[in-house]
């Protein structure tokens, strides 16, 4: 009887399988066996099978995914949490979706970071047929419902991923009006999606693709990319230094309200002052933190190995109870000074000595 049931479940499409599973009140063990039947889904967990791997540029690969039935699509500009197993441990990182929302095969485009645990593993080990855990799409760095008349998609390095999803969405939806796609890269060979960008520019006369190669971006460089930048609804994603320059320029032009940003890493606070002491209650150890360092960085430098995911205050993997002391969130500027508050180590910077529950 059980064999017949399993065979019927295996043949049924994802939605029917979930319905049947719910009716049978399947427990964890059954979920495991169902996951064995189809590795791209299990109860309560999203997974995706890697369908294709594309070499985009040196050290940049796109992983085209075939998600399980739980996938509900994304909005252009959003990111997902990807979970993989590296050396026996399950680790998570955030990746922006680079594909158009209409594409049934979502894609992430990953730059290999020197010494990076997940990106390096993905580049070396993740092949077609491999399975990754996939969180729900999240984030509010998205195109507005009504496309603005003048758009600037501005990116640097792997920051191209969310804005490429936006460009693909606009082009696919026939809404490719007055759009500048401006990208900064070390060299022409490092420009991600170069072939598709050229093809889109040839197809859409109102799309202008502008590149800034080599030298770090400055105000003249920005104005060369988009002389009317202050008039454009701008979507920016790139390395911290480039984003800081852009923020200053938009502010100087009185156009900060037109600048929307996605960060892959925590902005560097201006460091100054003395070291502070992080007292760790559970282990009894103590770590000295450099001024301006996030608690995660300080703990890592001090030899601790706290769990982390996005390093950006998104995934909550590094959430930790602060017993006493004051921290500031380097992304939002929020201050936590009450005792026994939960904070995220990856974005918190100490304003004095602290005691953590670790
Ligand atoms: C919203 C969002 C979207 C993103 N989208 C993309 C995307 O589309 N494409 C993309 O390529 N990336 C993206 N990222 C970045 C991505 O999440 C990862 O941060 C990146 O791939 C590096 O992860 P990793 O595991 O390879 O590196 P990690 O292992 O996390 O290391 C990161 C850095 O920290 C250093 N480090 C690690 N451990 C220690 C330690 N113990 N002590 C000291 N230093 C240490 C490493 O040397 C390295 O320089 C995104 C991030 C966010 C927050």
Short mmCIF file of C-alpha atoms and ligand atoms in Angstrom, two decimals:
data_model
loop_
_atom_site.label_atom_id
_atom_site.label_comp_id
_atom_site.label_asym_id
_atom_site.label_seq_id
_atom_site.Cartn_x
_atom_site.Cartn_y
_atom_site.Cartn_z
CA UNK A 1 0.00 0.00 0.00
CA UNK A 2 2.78 2.42 0.97
CA UNK A 3 4.60 1.66 -2.28
CA UNK A 4 1.49 2.47 -4.33
CA UNK A 5 1.03 5.74 -2.44
CA UNK A 6 4.67 6.76 -2.95
CA UNK A 7 4.54 5.97 -6.64
CA UNK A 8 1.36 8.03 -7.06
CA UNK A 9 2.95 10.94 -5.17
CA UNK A 10 6.06 10.73 -7.30
CA UNK A 11 4.04 11.03 -10.50
CA UNK A 12 1.75 13.86 -9.34
CA UNK A 13 2.68 17.50 -10.13
CA UNK A 14 4.12 19.60 -7.21
CA UNK A 15 0.87 21.33 -6.19
CA UNK A 16 -1.11 18.07 -6.08
CA UNK A 17 1.71 16.41 -4.15
CA UNK A 18 1.64 19.10 -1.48
CA UNK A 19 -2.14 18.84 -1.17
CA UNK A 20 -1.99 15.08 -0.81
CA UNK A 21 0.86 15.40 1.68
CA UNK A 22 -1.16 17.84 3.81
CA UNK A 23 -4.16 15.49 3.79
CA UNK A 24 -2.07 12.55 4.87
CA UNK A 25 -0.57 14.65 7.72
CA UNK A 26 2.90 13.63 6.63
CA UNK A 27 5.48 13.88 9.34
CA UNK A 28 9.16 14.76 9.05
CA UNK A 29 10.13 11.26 7.94
CA UNK A 30 7.63 11.33 5.09
CA UNK A 31 8.88 14.77 4.08
CA UNK A 32 12.36 13.29 3.89
CA UNK A 33 11.21 10.50 1.57
CA UNK A 34 9.25 12.93 -0.58
CA UNK A 35 12.38 15.07 -0.81
CA UNK A 36 14.23 11.99 -1.97
CA UNK A 37 11.61 11.50 -4.70
CA UNK A 38 12.13 15.02 -5.96
CA UNK A 39 15.19 16.81 -4.59
CA UNK A 40 13.89 20.26 -5.57
CA UNK A 41 11.19 20.37 -2.91
CA UNK A 42 10.36 19.16 0.55
CA UNK A 43 7.67 20.25 2.99
CA UNK A 44 8.38 23.75 4.29
CA UNK A 45 11.64 24.17 2.39
CA UNK A 46 12.41 25.59 -1.01
CA UNK A 47 15.14 24.13 -3.09
CA UNK A 48 16.37 24.56 -6.63
CA UNK A 49 18.34 22.42 -9.00
CA UNK A 50 21.12 24.10 -10.97
CA UNK A 51 20.19 23.80 -14.61
CA UNK A 52 22.98 25.71 -16.28
CA UNK A 53 26.18 27.55 -15.33
CA UNK A 54 27.25 30.49 -17.50
CA UNK A 55 30.70 32.10 -17.42
CA UNK A 56 29.95 35.83 -17.51
CA UNK A 57 33.38 37.36 -16.86
CA UNK A 58 36.58 36.40 -15.04
CA UNK A 59 35.46 35.14 -11.61
CA UNK A 60 31.76 35.73 -12.33
CA UNK A 61 29.30 32.91 -13.05
CA UNK A 62 25.54 32.82 -13.48
CA UNK A 63 23.69 29.85 -12.00
CA UNK A 64 20.38 29.26 -13.76
CA UNK A 65 18.03 27.52 -11.35
CA UNK A 66 15.06 25.20 -11.72
CA UNK A 67 13.16 25.80 -8.46
CA UNK A 68 10.62 23.44 -6.93
CA UNK A 69 6.88 24.04 -6.90
CA UNK A 70 7.05 26.42 -3.91
CA UNK A 71 8.70 29.13 -6.04
CA UNK A 72 6.34 32.09 -6.56
CA UNK A 73 8.59 34.37 -8.63
CA UNK A 74 10.31 37.61 -7.68
CA UNK A 75 10.20 41.35 -8.33
CA UNK A 76 13.09 42.81 -10.32
CA UNK A 77 15.79 43.93 -7.88
CA UNK A 78 14.98 41.46 -5.07
CA UNK A 79 17.41 38.99 -3.54
CA UNK A 80 17.17 35.44 -2.20
CA UNK A 81 18.98 33.53 0.50
CA UNK A 82 20.90 30.61 -0.95
CA UNK A 83 21.93 27.74 1.31
CA UNK A 84 24.69 25.32 0.39
CA UNK A 85 26.73 22.71 2.22
CA UNK A 86 30.40 23.59 2.46
CA UNK A 87 32.72 21.12 4.21
CA UNK A 88 29.79 19.49 5.98
CA UNK A 89 28.27 22.74 7.28
CA UNK A 90 25.18 24.41 5.85
CA UNK A 91 25.90 28.08 5.10
CA UNK A 92 23.69 30.83 3.72
CA UNK A 93 24.36 33.94 1.69
CA UNK A 94 22.14 36.51 -0.03
CA UNK A 95 22.21 36.83 -3.83
CA UNK A 96 20.24 39.20 -6.01
CA UNK A 97 18.26 37.59 -8.79
CA UNK A 98 19.69 38.66 -12.12
CA UNK A 99 16.95 37.11 -14.30
CA UNK A 100 13.75 38.84 -15.40
CA UNK A 101 10.79 38.16 -13.09
CA UNK A 102 8.93 36.63 -16.04
CA UNK A 103 11.65 34.02 -16.52
CA UNK A 104 10.53 30.64 -15.12
CA UNK A 105 14.20 29.87 -14.50
CA UNK A 106 15.46 32.35 -11.88
CA UNK A 107 19.18 33.04 -12.00
CA UNK A 108 21.80 34.35 -9.60
CA UNK A 109 25.12 35.77 -10.74
CA UNK A 110 27.96 35.26 -8.30
CA UNK A 111 31.37 36.89 -8.14
CA UNK A 112 34.05 34.73 -6.55
CA UNK A 113 35.41 36.54 -3.51
CA UNK A 114 39.03 35.81 -2.61
CA UNK A 115 38.90 33.78 0.61
CA UNK A 116 35.10 33.72 0.44
CA UNK A 117 33.56 30.50 1.72
CA UNK A 118 30.38 30.25 -0.35
CA UNK A 119 31.21 32.10 -3.58
CA UNK A 120 34.46 30.17 -3.97
CA UNK A 121 32.70 26.86 -3.29
CA UNK A 122 29.98 27.68 -5.82
CA UNK A 123 32.55 28.51 -8.48
CA UNK A 124 34.55 25.35 -7.88
CA UNK A 125 31.88 22.80 -6.98
CA UNK A 126 28.38 23.80 -8.04
CA UNK A 127 27.52 22.18 -11.35
CA UNK A 128 24.36 21.49 -13.36
CA UNK A 129 22.32 18.96 -11.39
CA UNK A 130 23.49 20.30 -8.01
CA UNK A 131 20.79 21.31 -5.51
CA UNK A 132 20.78 24.45 -3.34
CA UNK A 133 18.38 25.71 -0.66
CA UNK A 134 16.51 28.79 -1.79
CA UNK A 135 14.73 31.29 0.48
CA UNK A 136 11.78 33.43 -0.57
CA UNK A 137 12.63 36.55 -2.61
CA UNK A 138 12.90 39.61 -0.38
CA UNK A 139 13.89 43.27 -0.41
CA UNK A 140 12.36 46.56 -1.42
CA UNK A 141 15.00 47.62 -3.95
CA UNK A 142 12.47 47.21 -6.74
CA UNK A 143 11.07 49.10 -9.69
CA UNK A 144 7.95 51.12 -8.90
CA UNK A 145 4.64 49.88 -10.36
CA UNK A 146 4.62 52.76 -12.84
CA UNK A 147 7.92 53.07 -14.70
CA UNK A 148 9.40 56.57 -14.22
CA UNK A 149 9.91 58.57 -17.44
CA UNK A 150 13.70 58.75 -17.01
CA UNK A 151 15.62 55.90 -15.38
CA UNK A 152 19.28 55.40 -14.51
CA UNK A 153 20.43 51.88 -13.61
CA UNK A 154 23.86 52.42 -12.07
CA UNK A 155 26.10 49.58 -10.95
CA UNK A 156 29.64 48.53 -10.24
CA UNK A 157 31.09 45.00 -10.38
CA UNK A 158 28.68 42.30 -9.22
CA UNK A 159 26.23 45.09 -8.26
CA UNK A 160 25.03 44.69 -11.85
CA UNK A 161 22.83 41.74 -10.82
CA UNK A 162 19.70 43.46 -9.41
CA UNK A 163 19.76 46.26 -12.00
CA UNK A 164 20.15 43.73 -14.83
CA UNK A 165 16.98 42.06 -13.57
CA UNK A 166 15.32 45.49 -13.75
CA UNK A 167 16.59 46.11 -17.28
CA UNK A 168 15.41 42.68 -18.40
CA UNK A 169 12.02 43.34 -16.78
CA UNK A 170 11.66 46.70 -18.54
CA UNK A 171 12.79 45.30 -21.90
CA UNK A 172 10.55 42.23 -21.58
CA UNK A 173 7.54 44.32 -20.55
CA UNK A 174 7.94 46.63 -23.55
CA UNK A 175 8.51 49.56 -21.14
CA UNK A 176 12.06 50.32 -22.20
CA UNK A 177 11.78 54.08 -22.56
CA UNK A 178 14.48 56.57 -21.64
CA UNK A 179 16.85 54.32 -19.72
CA UNK A 180 20.57 54.73 -19.08
CA UNK A 181 22.34 51.56 -17.95
CA UNK A 182 25.66 52.74 -16.52
CA UNK A 183 28.18 50.23 -15.29
CA UNK A 184 31.64 50.50 -13.73
CA UNK A 185 34.18 47.72 -14.13
CA UNK A 186 37.93 47.28 -13.90
CA UNK A 187 38.25 46.52 -17.62
CA UNK A 188 36.09 45.71 -20.64
CA UNK A 189 36.61 41.99 -19.99
CA UNK A 190 35.11 42.45 -16.50
CA UNK A 191 31.82 43.91 -17.76
CA UNK A 192 29.10 41.45 -16.74
CA UNK A 193 26.32 40.75 -19.28
CA UNK A 194 28.26 42.67 -21.99
CA UNK A 195 26.88 40.70 -24.97
CA UNK A 196 23.25 41.01 -23.88
CA UNK A 197 23.69 44.72 -23.09
CA UNK A 198 24.98 45.35 -26.60
CA UNK A 199 22.09 43.38 -28.10
CA UNK A 200 19.50 45.27 -26.02
CA UNK A 201 21.04 48.63 -26.95
CA UNK A 202 20.88 47.69 -30.65
CA UNK A 203 17.21 46.72 -30.26
CA UNK A 204 15.99 49.65 -28.13
CA UNK A 205 16.94 53.11 -29.46
CA UNK A 206 16.07 54.86 -26.15
CA UNK A 207 18.36 52.62 -24.09
CA UNK A 208 21.88 53.95 -23.66
CA UNK A 209 24.57 51.68 -22.23
CA UNK A 210 27.47 53.67 -20.73
CA UNK A 211 30.63 52.15 -19.26
CA UNK A 212 33.18 53.55 -16.85
CA UNK A 213 36.32 51.41 -16.95
CA UNK A 214 39.44 51.39 -14.81
CA UNK A 215 39.81 54.39 -12.52
CA UNK A 216 37.56 54.74 -9.46
CA UNK A 217 34.34 56.60 -10.21
CA UNK A 218 34.25 60.33 -9.32
CA UNK A 219 31.81 63.19 -10.00
CA UNK A 220 33.11 63.99 -13.52
CA UNK A 221 32.98 60.27 -14.30
CA UNK A 222 29.38 60.08 -13.07
CA UNK A 223 28.36 63.13 -15.09
CA UNK A 224 29.99 61.62 -18.18
CA UNK A 225 27.86 58.49 -17.69
CA UNK A 226 24.63 60.45 -17.21
CA UNK A 227 24.83 64.26 -17.56
CA UNK A 228 21.17 64.57 -16.48
CA UNK A 229 21.60 62.24 -13.50
CA UNK A 230 19.66 64.53 -11.14
CA UNK A 231 16.53 64.13 -13.31
CA UNK A 232 16.63 60.34 -13.37
CA UNK A 233 15.07 57.87 -10.94
CA UNK A 234 18.26 56.05 -10.10
CA UNK A 235 18.77 52.49 -8.91
CA UNK A 236 22.28 52.04 -7.56
CA UNK A 237 24.19 48.93 -6.50
CA UNK A 238 27.95 48.62 -6.29
CA UNK A 239 31.00 48.54 -4.02
CA UNK A 240 30.84 50.73 -0.89
CA UNK A 241 33.34 53.33 -2.22
CA UNK A 242 31.41 53.85 -5.45
CA UNK A 243 28.12 54.11 -3.56
CA UNK A 244 29.56 56.69 -1.18
CA UNK A 245 30.72 58.83 -4.13
CA UNK A 246 27.31 58.57 -5.81
CA UNK A 247 25.51 59.47 -2.58
CA UNK A 248 27.62 62.65 -2.24
CA UNK A 249 27.00 63.64 -5.88
CA UNK A 250 23.23 63.10 -5.67
CA UNK A 251 23.13 65.09 -2.44
CA UNK A 252 25.14 67.94 -4.00
CA UNK A 253 22.64 67.99 -6.89
CA UNK A 254 19.66 68.04 -4.50
CA UNK A 255 18.48 64.72 -5.91
CA UNK A 256 18.96 62.27 -3.00
CA UNK A 257 15.22 61.52 -3.10
CA UNK A 258 15.72 60.02 -6.58
CA UNK A 259 18.49 57.65 -5.48
CA UNK A 260 17.51 54.11 -4.43
CA UNK A 261 20.24 51.80 -3.22
CA UNK A 262 21.01 48.14 -2.64
CA UNK A 263 24.07 47.26 -0.57
CA UNK A 264 25.95 43.98 -0.65
CA UNK A 265 28.04 44.96 2.36
CA UNK A 266 27.87 47.18 5.43
CA UNK A 267 28.91 50.82 4.85
CA UNK A 268 32.20 51.57 6.59
CA UNK A 269 31.62 53.94 9.50
CA UNK A 270 34.29 56.63 9.94
CA UNK A 271 36.58 55.06 12.48
CA UNK A 272 38.01 56.96 15.39
CA UNK A 273 38.49 56.68 19.14
CA UNK A 274 39.74 53.89 21.32
CA UNK A 275 39.26 50.13 21.24
CA UNK A 276 36.29 48.78 23.17
CA UNK A 277 35.99 45.51 25.08
CA UNK A 278 33.44 42.84 24.13
CA UNK A 279 32.81 40.57 27.11
CA UNK A 280 31.34 37.19 26.10
CA UNK A 281 29.08 35.88 28.88
CA UNK A 282 28.74 32.20 27.87
CA UNK A 283 32.40 31.51 27.13
CA UNK A 284 33.88 33.92 29.65
CA UNK A 285 36.25 35.21 26.98
CA UNK A 286 36.78 38.85 25.99
CA UNK A 287 37.68 40.45 22.66
CA UNK A 288 38.94 43.96 21.93
CA UNK A 289 37.18 45.68 19.01
CA UNK A 290 38.79 48.30 16.79
CA UNK A 291 36.81 51.53 16.54
CA UNK A 292 34.33 51.36 13.65
CA UNK A 293 34.54 47.57 13.28
CA UNK A 294 31.29 45.62 13.26
CA UNK A 295 30.93 43.21 16.17
CA UNK A 296 31.13 40.30 13.70
CA UNK A 297 34.44 41.55 12.29
CA UNK A 298 35.80 42.22 15.77
CA UNK A 299 34.81 38.76 17.00
CA UNK A 300 36.31 37.09 13.91
CA UNK A 301 39.56 39.04 14.35
CA UNK A 302 39.57 37.94 17.98
CA UNK A 303 39.41 34.26 16.93
CA UNK A 304 35.69 33.72 17.59
CA UNK A 305 33.54 31.96 14.94
CA UNK A 306 29.98 33.26 15.35
CA UNK A 307 27.44 32.03 12.76
CA UNK A 308 26.60 34.54 10.05
CA UNK A 309 24.82 34.66 6.70
CA UNK A 310 24.41 37.86 4.70
CA UNK A 311 26.84 40.13 6.65
CA UNK A 312 24.29 42.86 5.90
CA UNK A 313 21.63 42.72 8.64
CA UNK A 314 19.13 40.87 6.48
CA UNK A 315 19.07 37.17 7.30
CA UNK A 316 19.29 37.31 11.14
CA UNK A 317 21.67 34.32 11.31
CA UNK A 318 24.02 36.31 13.59
CA UNK A 319 21.31 37.59 15.93
CA UNK A 320 22.61 37.72 19.47
CA UNK A 321 21.44 38.98 22.88
CA UNK A 322 23.28 42.08 24.07
CA UNK A 323 23.30 42.00 27.87
CA UNK A 324 24.59 45.54 28.34
CA UNK A 325 26.19 48.45 26.49
CA UNK A 326 25.30 50.52 23.43
CA UNK A 327 25.59 49.64 19.74
CA UNK A 328 24.65 51.49 16.59
CA UNK A 329 23.35 49.77 13.45
CA UNK A 330 25.77 50.81 10.68
CA UNK A 331 23.09 50.43 7.98
CA UNK A 332 20.04 52.07 9.59
CA UNK A 333 21.70 54.26 12.24
CA UNK A 334 19.37 52.77 14.92
CA UNK A 335 20.83 52.80 18.42
CA UNK A 336 20.36 49.99 20.97
CA UNK A 337 21.26 51.04 24.49
CA UNK A 338 18.78 49.08 26.64
CA UNK A 339 20.05 45.93 28.40
CA UNK A 340 18.97 42.50 27.06
CA UNK A 341 18.14 43.56 23.52
CA UNK A 342 18.66 41.34 20.47
CA UNK A 343 21.11 42.80 17.97
CA UNK A 344 22.70 41.59 14.72
CA UNK A 345 26.45 41.21 15.01
CA UNK A 346 27.13 41.86 11.31
CA UNK A 347 25.80 45.44 11.29
CA UNK A 348 26.30 46.50 14.92
CA UNK A 349 29.16 48.76 15.91
CA UNK A 350 29.96 49.20 19.62
CA UNK A 351 29.72 52.65 21.20
CA UNK A 352 31.61 51.48 24.28
CA UNK A 353 32.28 48.30 26.22
CA UNK A 354 29.63 45.59 25.77
CA UNK A 355 28.52 42.32 27.25
CA UNK A 356 27.15 39.77 24.76
CA UNK A 357 25.37 36.51 25.57
CA UNK A 358 27.81 34.50 23.38
C1 LIG B 1 21.21 41.84 -0.51
C2 LIG B 1 22.49 41.21 -1.00
C3 LIG B 1 22.56 40.81 -2.33
C4 LIG B 1 23.74 40.26 -2.83
N1 LIG B 1 23.81 39.90 -4.13
C5 LIG B 1 24.96 39.41 -4.64
C6 LIG B 1 25.05 39.08 -6.03
O1 LIG B 1 24.10 39.21 -6.78
N2 LIG B 1 26.25 38.60 -6.49
C7 LIG B 1 27.33 38.43 -5.66
O2 LIG B 1 28.38 37.98 -6.13
N3 LIG B 1 27.26 38.75 -4.33
C8 LIG B 1 26.11 39.22 -3.81
N4 LIG B 1 26.02 39.51 -2.47
C9 LIG B 1 27.20 39.21 -1.60
C10 LIG B 1 27.09 37.74 -1.09
O3 LIG B 1 26.00 37.63 -0.20
C11 LIG B 1 28.31 37.27 -0.31
O4 LIG B 1 28.61 38.21 0.69
C12 LIG B 1 29.54 37.10 -1.20
O5 LIG B 1 29.27 36.12 -2.21
C13 LIG B 1 30.73 36.61 -0.35
O6 LIG B 1 30.37 35.44 0.34
P1 LIG B 1 31.47 34.33 0.66
O7 LIG B 1 30.83 33.28 1.49
O8 LIG B 1 32.12 33.90 -0.60
O9 LIG B 1 32.50 35.14 1.50
P2 LIG B 1 32.64 35.12 3.10
O10 LIG B 1 33.16 33.82 3.56
O11 LIG B 1 31.38 35.60 3.72
O12 LIG B 1 33.76 36.20 3.27
C14 LIG B 1 33.51 37.56 2.94
C15 LIG B 1 34.73 38.34 3.29
O13 LIG B 1 34.96 38.26 4.68
C16 LIG B 1 36.23 37.73 4.92
N5 LIG B 1 36.14 36.77 6.05
C17 LIG B 1 35.37 35.66 6.10
N6 LIG B 1 35.56 35.00 7.25
C18 LIG B 1 36.47 35.71 7.95
C19 LIG B 1 37.08 35.57 9.22
N7 LIG B 1 36.84 34.53 10.04
N8 LIG B 1 37.95 36.51 9.64
C20 LIG B 1 38.25 37.57 8.85
N9 LIG B 1 37.70 37.76 7.63
C21 LIG B 1 36.84 36.86 7.18
C22 LIG B 1 36.65 37.00 3.63
O14 LIG B 1 38.06 36.99 3.44
C23 LIG B 1 35.99 37.81 2.59
O15 LIG B 1 36.76 38.88 2.17
C24 LIG B 1 24.86 40.07 -1.96
C25 LIG B 1 24.76 40.45 -0.62
C26 LIG B 1 23.60 41.01 -0.15
C27 LIG B 1 23.54 41.43 1.29
#
